[in-house]
CSV table of C-alpha atoms in Angstrom, one decimal:
chain,number,residue,atom,x,y,z
A,185,PRO,CA,40.6,47.0,-44.7
A,186,ILE,CA,39.6,44.5,-42.0
A,187,TYR,CA,36.9,46.8,-40.7
A,188,MET,CA,35.0,47.1,-43.9
A,189,GLY,CA,34.8,43.4,-44.6
A,190,THR,CA,33.8,42.7,-41.0
A,191,ALA,CA,31.2,45.5,-41.1
A,192,ILE,CA,29.7,44.0,-44.3
A,193,PHE,CA,29.8,40.4,-42.7
A,194,VAL,CA,27.5,41.7,-39.9
A,195,PHE,CA,24.7,41.7,-42.4
A,196,GLU,CA,25.4,38.2,-43.7
A,197,GLY,CA,21.6,37.4,-43.3
A,198,ILE,CA,21.0,39.6,-46.4
A,199,GLY,CA,21.1,36.4,-48.4
A,200,LEU,CA,17.8,35.4,-46.8
A,201,VAL,CA,15.9,38.4,-48.3
A,202,LEU,CA,14.8,36.8,-51.5
A,203,PRO,CA,13.8,33.4,-49.9
A,204,LEU,CA,11.8,35.3,-47.3
A,205,TYR,CA,10.2,37.6,-49.9
A,206,GLU,CA,9.1,34.5,-51.9
A,207,VAL,CA,7.2,33.1,-49.0
A,208,TYR,CA,5.9,36.4,-47.5
A,209,ASP,CA,2.1,36.6,-47.5
A,210,HIS,CA,1.9,40.3,-48.2
A,211,PRO,CA,4.8,41.2,-50.6
A,212,GLN,CA,3.5,44.8,-50.9
A,213,GLN,CA,4.5,45.3,-47.2
A,214,PHE,CA,7.8,43.5,-47.4
A,215,GLY,CA,9.9,46.6,-48.2
A,216,SER,CA,8.7,48.6,-45.2
A,217,VAL,CA,9.1,45.6,-42.8
A,218,PHE,CA,12.5,44.9,-44.1
A,219,GLY,CA,13.6,48.5,-43.8
A,220,ILE,CA,12.4,48.6,-40.2
A,221,CYS,CA,14.2,45.4,-39.4
A,222,ILE,CA,17.5,46.6,-40.9
A,223,ALA,CA,17.3,49.9,-39.0
A,224,ILE,CA,16.7,48.1,-35.7
A,225,ALA,CA,19.6,45.6,-36.4
A,226,THR,CA,21.9,48.5,-37.4
A,227,GLY,CA,21.0,50.4,-34.2
A,228,ILE,CA,21.7,47.3,-32.1
A,229,PHE,CA,25.0,46.6,-33.8
A,230,PHE,CA,26.0,50.3,-33.4
A,231,ALA,CA,25.1,50.4,-29.8
A,232,THR,CA,26.8,47.1,-29.0
A,233,GLY,CA,30.0,48.2,-30.8
A,234,LEU,CA,30.0,51.6,-29.2
A,235,LEU,CA,29.4,50.2,-25.6
A,236,GLY,CA,32.1,47.6,-26.2
A,237,TYR,CA,34.6,50.2,-27.4
A,238,LEU,CA,33.8,52.6,-24.5
A,239,THR,CA,34.2,49.8,-22.0
A,240,TYR,CA,37.3,48.1,-23.3
A,241,GLY,CA,38.9,50.6,-25.7
A,242,PRO,CA,41.2,49.5,-28.5
A,243,ARG,CA,42.5,46.4,-26.5
A,244,VAL,CA,39.2,44.5,-27.1
A,245,ASP,CA,39.6,40.9,-28.4
A,246,THR,CA,38.3,40.0,-31.8
A,247,ILE,CA,35.6,37.9,-30.2
A,248,VAL,CA,34.2,40.3,-27.6
A,249,LEU,CA,33.1,37.5,-25.3
A,250,LEU,CA,36.7,36.8,-24.6
A,251,SER,CA,37.2,40.4,-23.3
A,252,ILE,CA,34.5,40.2,-20.7
A,253,ALA,CA,36.0,39.9,-17.2
A,254,VAL,CA,33.6,38.3,-14.8
A,255,PRO,CA,34.3,37.5,-11.1
A,256,ASP,CA,33.0,34.0,-11.5
A,257,PRO,CA,34.5,31.9,-14.3
A,258,LYS,CA,31.3,29.8,-14.5
A,259,VAL,CA,29.4,32.8,-15.6
A,260,GLY,CA,31.9,33.5,-18.4
A,261,SER,CA,31.8,29.9,-19.5
A,262,LEU,CA,28.0,29.9,-19.4
A,263,THR,CA,27.9,33.0,-21.6
A,264,GLU,CA,30.2,31.4,-24.2
A,265,VAL,CA,28.2,28.1,-24.2
A,266,LEU,CA,24.9,30.1,-24.7
A,267,TYR,CA,26.5,32.0,-27.5
A,268,CYS,CA,27.6,28.8,-29.2
A,269,ILE,CA,24.1,27.4,-28.9
A,270,ALA,CA,22.7,30.5,-30.5
A,271,LEU,CA,25.2,30.1,-33.4
A,272,LEU,CA,24.3,26.5,-33.8
A,273,CYS,CA,20.6,27.3,-33.9
A,274,THR,CA,21.0,30.1,-36.5
A,275,PHE,CA,23.6,28.3,-38.7
A,276,PRO,CA,21.0,26.5,-40.9
A,277,PHE,CA,19.3,29.9,-41.7
A,278,GLN,CA,22.6,31.4,-42.7
A,279,LEU,CA,23.6,28.5,-44.8
A,280,LEU,CA,20.2,28.1,-46.6
A,281,PRO,CA,20.7,30.4,-49.6
A,282,ALA,CA,24.2,29.1,-50.4
A,283,THR,CA,23.1,25.5,-50.2
A,284,ARG,CA,20.1,26.2,-52.4
A,285,ILE,CA,22.3,27.6,-55.0
A,286,LEU,CA,24.8,24.7,-54.8
A,287,GLU,CA,22.0,22.1,-54.8
A,288,ARG,CA,20.4,23.6,-57.9
A,289,LYS,CA,23.8,23.3,-59.7
A,290,MET,CA,24.4,19.8,-58.5
A,291,PHE,CA,20.9,18.2,-58.6
A,292,GLY,CA,19.1,20.4,-61.0
A,293,SER,CA,16.1,22.6,-60.5
A,294,ASN,CA,13.3,20.1,-60.4
A,295,HIS,CA,11.4,21.8,-57.5
A,296,SER,CA,9.7,25.2,-57.8
A,297,SER,CA,10.9,27.8,-55.3
A,298,LYS,CA,7.3,28.3,-54.1
A,299,GLN,CA,7.1,24.6,-53.0
A,300,LEU,CA,7.9,24.5,-49.3
A,301,VAL,CA,6.8,21.0,-48.6
A,302,GLY,CA,7.6,18.1,-50.9
A,303,GLN,CA,8.9,14.6,-50.8
A,304,PRO,CA,11.9,14.2,-53.2
A,305,PRO,CA,12.7,10.6,-54.1
A,306,GLN,CA,14.5,8.7,-51.4
A,307,ARG,CA,17.8,8.6,-53.3
A,308,GLU,CA,17.8,12.3,-54.0
A,309,ALA,CA,16.9,13.1,-50.4
A,310,VAL,CA,19.9,11.0,-49.2
A,311,LEU,CA,22.2,12.7,-51.7
A,312,ARG,CA,21.1,16.1,-50.7
A,313,SER,CA,21.5,15.3,-47.0
A,314,SER,CA,24.9,13.9,-47.6
A,315,PHE,CA,25.9,17.0,-49.6
A,316,ARG,CA,24.7,19.3,-46.9
A,317,THR,CA,26.7,17.3,-44.3
A,318,CYS,CA,29.8,17.6,-46.4
A,319,VAL,CA,29.3,21.4,-46.7
A,320,VAL,CA,29.0,21.7,-42.9
A,321,VAL,CA,32.0,19.5,-42.3
A,322,ALA,CA,34.1,21.6,-44.8
A,323,LEU,CA,33.1,24.8,-43.1
A,324,ALA,CA,33.9,23.4,-39.7
A,325,LEU,CA,37.3,22.3,-40.9
A,326,CYS,CA,37.9,25.9,-42.4
A,327,ALA,CA,36.9,27.3,-39.0
A,328,PHE,CA,39.4,25.1,-37.1
A,329,ALA,CA,42.2,25.7,-39.6
A,330,LEU,CA,41.7,29.5,-39.6
A,331,GLU,CA,41.0,30.0,-35.9
A,332,SER,CA,44.1,32.0,-35.2
A,333,HIS,CA,43.3,34.4,-38.1
A,334,PHE,CA,39.6,34.8,-37.4
A,335,GLU,CA,39.3,38.5,-38.0
A,336,HIS,CA,41.0,38.2,-41.4
A,337,PHE,CA,38.7,35.3,-42.3
A,338,VAL,CA,35.6,37.1,-41.3
A,339,SER,CA,36.7,40.2,-43.2
A,340,LEU,CA,37.5,38.2,-46.4
A,341,VAL,CA,34.1,36.4,-46.2
A,342,GLY,CA,32.4,39.7,-45.7
A,343,ALA,CA,34.2,41.4,-48.6
A,344,LEU,CA,33.7,38.5,-51.1
A,345,CYS,CA,30.4,36.9,-50.2
A,346,CYS,CA,28.2,39.3,-48.3
A,347,ILE,CA,27.9,42.1,-50.8
A,348,PRO,CA,24.7,41.9,-52.7
């Protein structure tokens, strides 16, 4: 059961498909470009998982970076720091579809989805920024609270939220 939720979670970026399609210049080519990207991503995930399993076997940690044995602890720490930076840089993209849906519910749909650049009134901009900050803080608190059950949390999120 944990495997299926985690496997689905791998493709959590699927929520970005519609926003990307809306702004794509050549929508008639989107399907083929999307298919190629999914095939490449699937191949990379499969190869990484296979190599990790062949290297470490069933005793691999949930977070594979913790299983990597390096002679120099600085290299291991640097790898973990770089991974954290990569997560921080991609987090806004992963959160975008969910915050758009929640913002439409909270603030109404007064902006068209095609409008990429616009200046909402100052008060609304402050409210939206405050709301986004609260969402990020809530997710950070969940991450800290569920740290010891990470694989179950990822599986649950994958099973409930990442299936289109």
